[in-house]
Coordinates of C-alpha atoms and ligand atoms in Angstrom, one line a residue:
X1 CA 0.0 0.0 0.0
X2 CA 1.9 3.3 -1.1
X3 CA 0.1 6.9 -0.4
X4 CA 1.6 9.5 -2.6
X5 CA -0.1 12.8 -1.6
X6 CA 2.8 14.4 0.6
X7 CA 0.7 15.7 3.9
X8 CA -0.8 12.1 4.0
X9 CA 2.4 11.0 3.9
X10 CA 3.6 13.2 6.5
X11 CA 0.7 12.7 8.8
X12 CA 1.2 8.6 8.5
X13 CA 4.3 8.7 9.2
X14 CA 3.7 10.8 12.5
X15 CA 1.8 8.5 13.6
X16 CA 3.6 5.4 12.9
X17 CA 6.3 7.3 15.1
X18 CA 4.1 8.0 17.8
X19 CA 1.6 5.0 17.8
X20 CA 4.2 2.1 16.6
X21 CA 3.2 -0.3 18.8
X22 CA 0.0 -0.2 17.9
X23 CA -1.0 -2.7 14.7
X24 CA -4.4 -2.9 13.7
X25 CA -4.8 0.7 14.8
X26 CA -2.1 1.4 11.8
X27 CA -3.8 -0.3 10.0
X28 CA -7.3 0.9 9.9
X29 CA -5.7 4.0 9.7
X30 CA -3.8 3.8 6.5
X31 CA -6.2 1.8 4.7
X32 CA -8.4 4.9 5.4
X33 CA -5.9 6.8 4.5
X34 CA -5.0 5.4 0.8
X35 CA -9.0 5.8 -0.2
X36 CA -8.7 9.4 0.6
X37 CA -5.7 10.1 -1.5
X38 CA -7.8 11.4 -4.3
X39 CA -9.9 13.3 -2.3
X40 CA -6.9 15.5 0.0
X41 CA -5.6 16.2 -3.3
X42 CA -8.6 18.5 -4.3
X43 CA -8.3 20.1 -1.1
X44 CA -4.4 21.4 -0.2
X45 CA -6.5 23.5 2.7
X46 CA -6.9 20.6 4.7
X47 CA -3.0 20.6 5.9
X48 CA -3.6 24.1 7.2
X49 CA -6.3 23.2 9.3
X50 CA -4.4 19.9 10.4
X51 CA -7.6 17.5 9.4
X52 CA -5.7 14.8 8.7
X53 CA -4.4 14.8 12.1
X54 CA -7.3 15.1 14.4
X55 CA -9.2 13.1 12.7
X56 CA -6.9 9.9 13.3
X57 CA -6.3 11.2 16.6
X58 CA -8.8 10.4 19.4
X59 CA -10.9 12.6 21.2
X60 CA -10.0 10.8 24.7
X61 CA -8.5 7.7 25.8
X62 CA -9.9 6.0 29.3
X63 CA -8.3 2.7 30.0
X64 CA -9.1 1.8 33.7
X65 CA -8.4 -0.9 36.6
X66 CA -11.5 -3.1 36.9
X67 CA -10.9 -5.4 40.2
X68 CA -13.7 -8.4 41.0
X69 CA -13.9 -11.2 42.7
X70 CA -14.0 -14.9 40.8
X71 CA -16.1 -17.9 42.2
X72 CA -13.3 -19.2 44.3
X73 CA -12.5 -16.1 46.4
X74 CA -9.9 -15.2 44.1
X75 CA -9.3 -11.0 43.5
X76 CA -8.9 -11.1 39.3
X77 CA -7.4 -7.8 37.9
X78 CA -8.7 -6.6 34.7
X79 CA -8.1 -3.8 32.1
X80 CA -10.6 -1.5 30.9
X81 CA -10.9 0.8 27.7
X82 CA -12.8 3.0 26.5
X83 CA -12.0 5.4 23.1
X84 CA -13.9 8.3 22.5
X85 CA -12.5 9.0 19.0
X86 CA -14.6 11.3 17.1
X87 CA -17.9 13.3 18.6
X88 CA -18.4 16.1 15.7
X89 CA -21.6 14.2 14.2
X90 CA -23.2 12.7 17.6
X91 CA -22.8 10.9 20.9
X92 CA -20.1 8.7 20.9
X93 CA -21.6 5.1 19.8
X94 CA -20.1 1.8 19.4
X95 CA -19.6 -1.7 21.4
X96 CA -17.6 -3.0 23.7
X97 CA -15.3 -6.2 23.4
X98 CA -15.0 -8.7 26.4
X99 CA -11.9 -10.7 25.1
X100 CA -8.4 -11.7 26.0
X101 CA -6.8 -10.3 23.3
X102 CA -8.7 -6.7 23.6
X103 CA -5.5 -4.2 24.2
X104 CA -5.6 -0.2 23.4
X105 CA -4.7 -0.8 19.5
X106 CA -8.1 -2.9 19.1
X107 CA -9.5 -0.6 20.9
X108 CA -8.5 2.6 18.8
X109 CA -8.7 0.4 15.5
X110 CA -12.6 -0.2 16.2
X111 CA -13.3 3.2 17.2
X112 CA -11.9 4.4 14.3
X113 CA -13.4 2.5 11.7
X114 CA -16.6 2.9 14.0
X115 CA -16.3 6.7 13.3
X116 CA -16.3 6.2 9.8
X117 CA -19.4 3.0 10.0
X118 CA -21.3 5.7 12.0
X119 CA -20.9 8.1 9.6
X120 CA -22.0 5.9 6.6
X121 CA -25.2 5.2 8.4
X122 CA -26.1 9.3 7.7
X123 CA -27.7 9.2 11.8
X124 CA -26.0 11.0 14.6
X125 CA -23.8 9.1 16.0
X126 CA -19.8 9.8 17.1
X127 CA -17.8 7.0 17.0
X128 CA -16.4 5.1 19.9
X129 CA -15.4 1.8 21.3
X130 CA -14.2 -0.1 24.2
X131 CA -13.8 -3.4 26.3
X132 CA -11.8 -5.2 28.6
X133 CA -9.4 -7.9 28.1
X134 CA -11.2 -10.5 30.1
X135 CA -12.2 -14.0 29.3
X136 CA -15.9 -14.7 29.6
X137 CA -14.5 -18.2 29.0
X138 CA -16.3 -21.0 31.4
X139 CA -16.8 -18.0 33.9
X140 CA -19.9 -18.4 35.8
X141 CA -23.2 -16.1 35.5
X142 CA -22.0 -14.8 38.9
X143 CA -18.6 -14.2 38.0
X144 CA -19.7 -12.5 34.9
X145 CA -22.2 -10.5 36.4
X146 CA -19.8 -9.2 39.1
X147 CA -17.4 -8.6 36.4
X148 CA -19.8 -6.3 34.3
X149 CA -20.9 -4.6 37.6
X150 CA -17.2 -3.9 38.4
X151 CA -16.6 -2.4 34.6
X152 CA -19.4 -0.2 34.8
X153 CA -18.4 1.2 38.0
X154 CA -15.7 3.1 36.6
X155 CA -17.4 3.5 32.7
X156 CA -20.7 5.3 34.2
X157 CA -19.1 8.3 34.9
X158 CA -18.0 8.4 31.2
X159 CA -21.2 7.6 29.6
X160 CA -24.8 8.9 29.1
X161 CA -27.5 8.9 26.3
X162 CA -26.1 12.3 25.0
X163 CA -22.7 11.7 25.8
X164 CA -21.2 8.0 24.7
X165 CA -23.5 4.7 24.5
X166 CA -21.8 1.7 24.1
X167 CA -23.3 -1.3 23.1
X168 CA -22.6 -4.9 22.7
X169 CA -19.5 -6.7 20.5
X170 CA -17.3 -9.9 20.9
X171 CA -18.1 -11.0 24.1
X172 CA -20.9 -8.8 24.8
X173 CA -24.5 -10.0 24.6
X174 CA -27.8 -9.2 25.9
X175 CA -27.4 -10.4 29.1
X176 CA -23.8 -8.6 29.9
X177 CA -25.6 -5.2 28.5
X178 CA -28.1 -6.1 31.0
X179 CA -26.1 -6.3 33.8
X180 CA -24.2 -3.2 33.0
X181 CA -27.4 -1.3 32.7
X182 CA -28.8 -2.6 35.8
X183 CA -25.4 -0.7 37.8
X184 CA -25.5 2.3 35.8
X185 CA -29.2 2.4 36.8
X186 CA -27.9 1.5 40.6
X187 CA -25.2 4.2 40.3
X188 CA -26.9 6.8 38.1
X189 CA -30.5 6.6 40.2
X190 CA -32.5 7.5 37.1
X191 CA -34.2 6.0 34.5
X192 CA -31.6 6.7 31.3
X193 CA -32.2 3.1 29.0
X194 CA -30.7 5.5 26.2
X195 CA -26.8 4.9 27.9
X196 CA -26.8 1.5 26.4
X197 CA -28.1 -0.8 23.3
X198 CA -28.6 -4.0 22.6
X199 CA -30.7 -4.0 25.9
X200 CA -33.6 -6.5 26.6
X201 CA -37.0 -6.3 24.8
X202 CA -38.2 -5.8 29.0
X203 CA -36.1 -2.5 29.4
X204 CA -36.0 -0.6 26.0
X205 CA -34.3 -3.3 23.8
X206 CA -35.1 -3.1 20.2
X207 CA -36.9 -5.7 17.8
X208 CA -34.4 -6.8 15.6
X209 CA -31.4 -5.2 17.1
X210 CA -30.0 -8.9 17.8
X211 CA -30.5 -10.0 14.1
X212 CA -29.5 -6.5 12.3
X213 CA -25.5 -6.7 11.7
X214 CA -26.3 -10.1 10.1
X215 CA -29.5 -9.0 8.3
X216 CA -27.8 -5.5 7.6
X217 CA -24.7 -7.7 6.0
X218 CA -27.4 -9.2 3.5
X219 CA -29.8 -6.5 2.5
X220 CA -25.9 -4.6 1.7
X221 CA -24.7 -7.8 -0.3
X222 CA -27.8 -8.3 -2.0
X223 CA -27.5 -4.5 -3.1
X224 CA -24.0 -5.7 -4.6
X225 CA -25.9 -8.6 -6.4
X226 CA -28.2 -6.6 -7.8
X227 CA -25.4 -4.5 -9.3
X228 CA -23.5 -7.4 -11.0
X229 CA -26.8 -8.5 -12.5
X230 CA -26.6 -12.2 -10.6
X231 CA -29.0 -14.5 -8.4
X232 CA -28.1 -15.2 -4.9
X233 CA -30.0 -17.8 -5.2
X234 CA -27.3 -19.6 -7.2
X235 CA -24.4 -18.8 -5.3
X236 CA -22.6 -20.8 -2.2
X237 CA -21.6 -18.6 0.6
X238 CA -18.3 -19.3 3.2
X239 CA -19.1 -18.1 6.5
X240 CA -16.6 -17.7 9.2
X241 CA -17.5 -17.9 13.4
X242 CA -20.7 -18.9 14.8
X243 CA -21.7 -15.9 17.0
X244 CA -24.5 -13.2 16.9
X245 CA -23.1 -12.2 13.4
X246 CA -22.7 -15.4 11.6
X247 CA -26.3 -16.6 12.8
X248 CA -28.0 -13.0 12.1
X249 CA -26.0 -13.8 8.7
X250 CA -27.1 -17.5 7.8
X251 CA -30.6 -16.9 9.1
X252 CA -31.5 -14.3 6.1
X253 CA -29.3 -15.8 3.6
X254 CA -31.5 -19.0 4.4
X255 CA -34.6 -16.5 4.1
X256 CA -33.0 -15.7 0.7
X257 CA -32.8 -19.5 -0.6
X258 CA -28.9 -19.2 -0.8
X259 CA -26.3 -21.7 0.5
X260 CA -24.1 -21.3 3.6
X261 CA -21.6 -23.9 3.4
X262 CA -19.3 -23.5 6.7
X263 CA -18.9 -21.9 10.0
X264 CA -15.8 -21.5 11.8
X265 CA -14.5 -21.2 15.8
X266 CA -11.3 -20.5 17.2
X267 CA -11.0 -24.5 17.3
X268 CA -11.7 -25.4 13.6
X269 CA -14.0 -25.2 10.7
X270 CA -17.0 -27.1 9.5
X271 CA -18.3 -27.9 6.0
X272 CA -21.7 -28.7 5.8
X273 CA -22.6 -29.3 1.8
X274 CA -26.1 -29.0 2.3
X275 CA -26.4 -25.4 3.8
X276 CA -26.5 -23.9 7.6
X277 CA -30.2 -23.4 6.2
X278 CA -32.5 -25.6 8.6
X279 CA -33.8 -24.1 11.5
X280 CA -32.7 -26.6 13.7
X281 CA -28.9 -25.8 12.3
X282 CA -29.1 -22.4 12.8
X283 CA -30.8 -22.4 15.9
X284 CA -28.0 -24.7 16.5
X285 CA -25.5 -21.7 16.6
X286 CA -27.6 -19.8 19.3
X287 CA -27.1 -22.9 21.2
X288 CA -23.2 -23.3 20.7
X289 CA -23.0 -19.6 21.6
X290 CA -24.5 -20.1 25.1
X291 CA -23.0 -23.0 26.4
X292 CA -20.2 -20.6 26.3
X293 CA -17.6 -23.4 25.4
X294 CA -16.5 -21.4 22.0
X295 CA -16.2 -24.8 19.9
X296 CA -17.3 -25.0 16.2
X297 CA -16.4 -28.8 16.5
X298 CA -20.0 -29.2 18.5
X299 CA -21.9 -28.6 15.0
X300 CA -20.0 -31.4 13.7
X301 CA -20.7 -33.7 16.4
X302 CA -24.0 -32.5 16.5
X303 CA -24.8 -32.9 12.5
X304 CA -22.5 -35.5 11.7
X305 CA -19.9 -33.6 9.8
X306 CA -16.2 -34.0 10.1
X307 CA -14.5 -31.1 11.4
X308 CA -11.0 -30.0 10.4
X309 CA -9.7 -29.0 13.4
X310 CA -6.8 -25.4 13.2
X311 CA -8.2 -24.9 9.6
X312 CA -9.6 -22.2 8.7
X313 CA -13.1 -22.3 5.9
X314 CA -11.2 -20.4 3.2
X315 CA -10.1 -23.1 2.1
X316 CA -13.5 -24.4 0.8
X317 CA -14.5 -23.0 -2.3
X318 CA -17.5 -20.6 -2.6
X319 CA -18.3 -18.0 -4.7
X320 CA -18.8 -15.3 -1.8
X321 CA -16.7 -15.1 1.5
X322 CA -18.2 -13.3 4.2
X323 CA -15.6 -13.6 7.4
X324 CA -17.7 -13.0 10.2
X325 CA -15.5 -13.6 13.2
X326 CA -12.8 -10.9 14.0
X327 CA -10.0 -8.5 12.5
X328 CA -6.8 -10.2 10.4
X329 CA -9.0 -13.4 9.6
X330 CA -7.7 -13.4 6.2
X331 CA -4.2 -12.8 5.2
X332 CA -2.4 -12.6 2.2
X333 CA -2.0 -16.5 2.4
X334 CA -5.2 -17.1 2.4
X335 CA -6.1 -14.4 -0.1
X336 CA -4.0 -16.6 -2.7
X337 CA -6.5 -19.4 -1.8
X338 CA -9.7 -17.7 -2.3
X339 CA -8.5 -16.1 -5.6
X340 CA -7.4 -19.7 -6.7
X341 CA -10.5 -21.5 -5.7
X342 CA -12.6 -18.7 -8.0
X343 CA -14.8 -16.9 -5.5
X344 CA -15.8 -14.0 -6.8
X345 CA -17.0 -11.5 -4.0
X346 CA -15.3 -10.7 -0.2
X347 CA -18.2 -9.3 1.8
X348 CA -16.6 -8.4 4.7
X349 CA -18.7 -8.2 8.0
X350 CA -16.7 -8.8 11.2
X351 CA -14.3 -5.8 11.7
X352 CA -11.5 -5.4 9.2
X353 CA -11.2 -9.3 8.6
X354 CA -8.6 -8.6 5.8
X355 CA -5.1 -7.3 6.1
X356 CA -4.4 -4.7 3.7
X357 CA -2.1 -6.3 1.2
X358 CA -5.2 -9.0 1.2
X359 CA -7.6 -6.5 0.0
X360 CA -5.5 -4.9 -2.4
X361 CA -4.5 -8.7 -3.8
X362 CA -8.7 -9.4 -4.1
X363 CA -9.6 -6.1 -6.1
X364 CA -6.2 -6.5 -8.4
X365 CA -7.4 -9.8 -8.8
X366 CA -10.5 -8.5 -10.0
X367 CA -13.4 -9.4 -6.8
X368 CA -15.6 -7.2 -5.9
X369 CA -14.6 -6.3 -2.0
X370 CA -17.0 -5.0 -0.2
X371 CA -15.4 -3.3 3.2
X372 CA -16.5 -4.0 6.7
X373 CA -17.4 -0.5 7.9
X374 CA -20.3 -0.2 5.1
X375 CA -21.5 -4.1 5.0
X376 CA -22.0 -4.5 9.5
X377 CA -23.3 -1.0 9.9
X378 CA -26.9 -2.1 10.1
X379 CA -25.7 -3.6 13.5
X380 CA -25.3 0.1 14.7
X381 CA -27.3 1.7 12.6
X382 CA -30.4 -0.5 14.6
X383 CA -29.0 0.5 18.0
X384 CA -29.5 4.2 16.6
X385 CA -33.3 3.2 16.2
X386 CA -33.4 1.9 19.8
X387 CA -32.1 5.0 21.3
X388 CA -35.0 6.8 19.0
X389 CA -37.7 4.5 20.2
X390 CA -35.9 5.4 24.0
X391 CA -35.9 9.1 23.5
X392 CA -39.3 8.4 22.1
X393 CA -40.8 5.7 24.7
X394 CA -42.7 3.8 22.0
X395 CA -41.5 1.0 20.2
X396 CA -41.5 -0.1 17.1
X397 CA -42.8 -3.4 15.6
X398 CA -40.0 -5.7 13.6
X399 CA -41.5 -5.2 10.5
X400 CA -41.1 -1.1 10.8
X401 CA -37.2 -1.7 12.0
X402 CA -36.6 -4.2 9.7
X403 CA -38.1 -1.9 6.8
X404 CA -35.6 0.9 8.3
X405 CA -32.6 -1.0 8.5
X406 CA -32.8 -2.4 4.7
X407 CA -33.5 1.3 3.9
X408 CA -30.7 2.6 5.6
X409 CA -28.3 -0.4 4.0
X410 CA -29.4 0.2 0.3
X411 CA -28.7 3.5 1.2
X412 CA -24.8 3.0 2.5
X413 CA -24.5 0.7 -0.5
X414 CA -25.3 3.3 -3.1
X415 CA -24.1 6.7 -1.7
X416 CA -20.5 4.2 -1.6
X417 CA -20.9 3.4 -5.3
X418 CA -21.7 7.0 -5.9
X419 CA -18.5 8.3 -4.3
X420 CA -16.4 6.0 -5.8
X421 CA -17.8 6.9 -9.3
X422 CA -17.7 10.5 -8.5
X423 CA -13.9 10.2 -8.0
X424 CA -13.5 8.1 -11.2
X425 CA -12.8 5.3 -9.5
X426 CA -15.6 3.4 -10.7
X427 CA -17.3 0.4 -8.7
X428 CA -14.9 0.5 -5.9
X429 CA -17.3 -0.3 -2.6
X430 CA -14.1 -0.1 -0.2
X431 CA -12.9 3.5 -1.8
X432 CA -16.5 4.6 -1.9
X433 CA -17.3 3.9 1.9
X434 CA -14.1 5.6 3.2
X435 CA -14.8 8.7 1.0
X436 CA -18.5 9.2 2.1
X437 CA -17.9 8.6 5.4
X438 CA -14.9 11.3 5.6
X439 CA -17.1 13.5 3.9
X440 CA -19.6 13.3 6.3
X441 CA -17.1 13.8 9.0
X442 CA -14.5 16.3 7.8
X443 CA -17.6 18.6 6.8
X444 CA -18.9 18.2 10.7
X445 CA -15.0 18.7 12.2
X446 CA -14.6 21.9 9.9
X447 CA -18.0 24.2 11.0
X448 CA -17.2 23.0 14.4
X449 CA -14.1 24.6 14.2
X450 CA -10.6 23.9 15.7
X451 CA -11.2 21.5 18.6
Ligands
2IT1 O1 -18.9 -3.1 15.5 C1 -20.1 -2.6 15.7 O2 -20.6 -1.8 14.9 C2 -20.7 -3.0 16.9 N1 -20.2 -3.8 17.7 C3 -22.1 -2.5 17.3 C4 -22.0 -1.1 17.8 C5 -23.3 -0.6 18.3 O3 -23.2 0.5 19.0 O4 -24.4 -1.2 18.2

């Protein structure tokens, strides 16, 4: 990846100096970054004003101690985050990530595409993210619930319906969001269901908020199919992970009469020929999820399907990928598999799942890539309809959501393909997303002034 334009330049480098440590933070940023090459050049008065700078810079980094007490008696230690990158269209808004691996570079890589997803979804929303590096791992309820009570002691006094609302992400489901909410409520002593989404139908949850980055991710590729003129009825689909996004995922693809032909866990992938398209199979993955034992190899057993254990699905060919697990799933490696096995389209729907020299290997190789921060933004998007419904105290039926979500998707899918064109660039769905969500922004961070 090369960036020509001399302040980008400049800028990158600054920050490779300053934030070297940080990876996928480096990352996000310069694939960001090489979209908007074409666009800095038509305006040489963005170095003045040092746009390029803030707007890779974060608004304000809280990392905190989060001390609880395990099952046993035993005082764990954890590390909390929380980046509040960008706040010139809206409240900060994005999830929070309960996994070992979350550090401060995850943490500032998801905000910061989360900035530019927020944007795409043309509601108010900031972007922000957060987590903690613990392992919900065979904890107990009690342990986790102590856990979540401990992490929102310190995040409350961060967080508010018009200030930051987090939501839920790896490791984060309804019941987690519900146990935060019921401390912030304990803490807070008034009734503000707005601070958090992803919340219970009980307490101000929203129809469809569980199914919508899954659904979202379908109504966007289907927009992509519609483009190229083909059914997706005829095509087979590769699915990594088995979480809230890969069932959300499998369920409307099943809806739509296409095949899903694997799943994936940390442990090993499954091929199922004939589709994750039952009910019972993908009811299945709801099931998996719970137990909270994080094995793929339980569908095989389940299904009777052998299970190749360390592999990852990529190597099965399908005409359309769509990694659903976590960042750096793909790597150039295995982009030399998917080209060779023919698949034609990379929808990408968990968080940056491709490493950049990946991406740029798929579009040489003429696929059509679809980027992360445009396809999973129905998952946000839908927590921005529950904090409406909140503010509103009504709620919506699933139909009404549903028909909002698809029109807010078609929507991301064709103001992309209009950017892209508008900067010759022609159908290029990963240029196109970067470019109208900077626009968005940089218009926002420029009548707000220097700040
Ligand atoms: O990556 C994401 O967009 C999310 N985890 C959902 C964020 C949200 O606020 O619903």
């Amino acid at each position: 990846m090369i960036i020509i334009n001399s302040y980008m330049k400049e800028v990158l480098e600054k920050i490779k100096k300053r934030d070297a440590h940080e990876p996928e933070f480096l990352q996000a940023v310069e694939e960001v970054f090489k979209s908007l090459e074409t666009v800095v050049e038509k305006h040489p008065g963005y170095q003045k004003m040092g746009l390029l700078e803030r707007i890779a810079e974060p608004e304000r980094v809280i990392a905190f101690r989060i001390s609880w007490v395990d099952d046993s008696g035993q005082v764990q230690v954890n590390r909390g985050y929380r980046v509040q990158f960008n706040g010139s269209i809206g409240p900060y808004k994005g999830g929070l990530r309960f996994h070992p691996s979350m550090n401060l570079s995850i943490a500032k890589f998801l905000a910061f595409e989360q900035t530019f997803k927020n944007a795409l979804t043309c509601l108010p929303l900031g972007g922000g993210k957060g987590g903690s590096d613990f392992d919900p791992r065979g904890r107990s309820d009690g342990e986790v619930m102590r856990f979540c009570q401990a992490f929102m002691t310190e995040l409350y006094r961060h967080i508010g319906p018009d200030v930051d609302v987090p939501a839920g992400d790896i490791g984060v489901g309804a019941r987690e969001i519900g146990y935060m909410y019921g401390q912030y409520k304990r803490i807070k002593a008034v009734w503000e269901n707005g601070v958090l989404t992803g919340k219970g139908l009980s307490y101000g949850g929203s129809l469809i908020r569980p199914e919508a980055t899954g659904f979202g991710a379908v109504y966007y590729a289907a927009e992509v199919f519609k483009h190229e003129k083909v059914d997706i009825k005829n095509l087979t689909f590769a699915l990594s992970g088995f979480g809230n996004v890969t069932w959300g995922t499998a369920l409307k693809l099943a809806e739509y009469g296409a095949k899903v032909i694997t799943i994936s866990g940390p442990d090993g992938y499954v091929h199922d020929p004939d589709g994750v398209s039952t009910p019972e199979k993908i009811d299945y993955l709801t099931e998996m999820r719970s137990s909270g034992r994080d094995k793929a190899e339980d569908y095989a057993t389940k299904f009777g399907l052998p299970f190749h254990a360390g592999k990852k699905p990529w190597e099965v060919k399908a005409d359309v990928v769509m990694p659903c697990a976590t960042q750096n799933e793909i790597a150039m490696e295995e982009a030399k598999q998917i080209v060779a096995n023919g698949t034609k389209y990379i929808i990408e729907v968990s968080n940056m799942p491709c490493s950049n020299d990946a991406m740029e290997y798929f579009q040489k190789s003429g696929l059509i890539v679809a980027p992360s921060k445009a396809v999973n933004a129905g998952g946000v998007a839908t927590s921005a309809l529950e904090m409406s419904q909140n503010s509103m105290r009504i709620a919506w039926t699933a139909e009404e959501v549903d028909a909002k979500l698809k029109a807010i998707m078609k929507n991301i899918h064709d103001a992309s393909a209009k950017a892209s064109e508008e900067f010759g660039l022609g159908y290029d769905l990963v240029a196109g997303a970067n470019i109208a969500g900077f626009k968005k922004i940089s218009e926002a961070m420029i009548a707000e002034g220097i700040i």
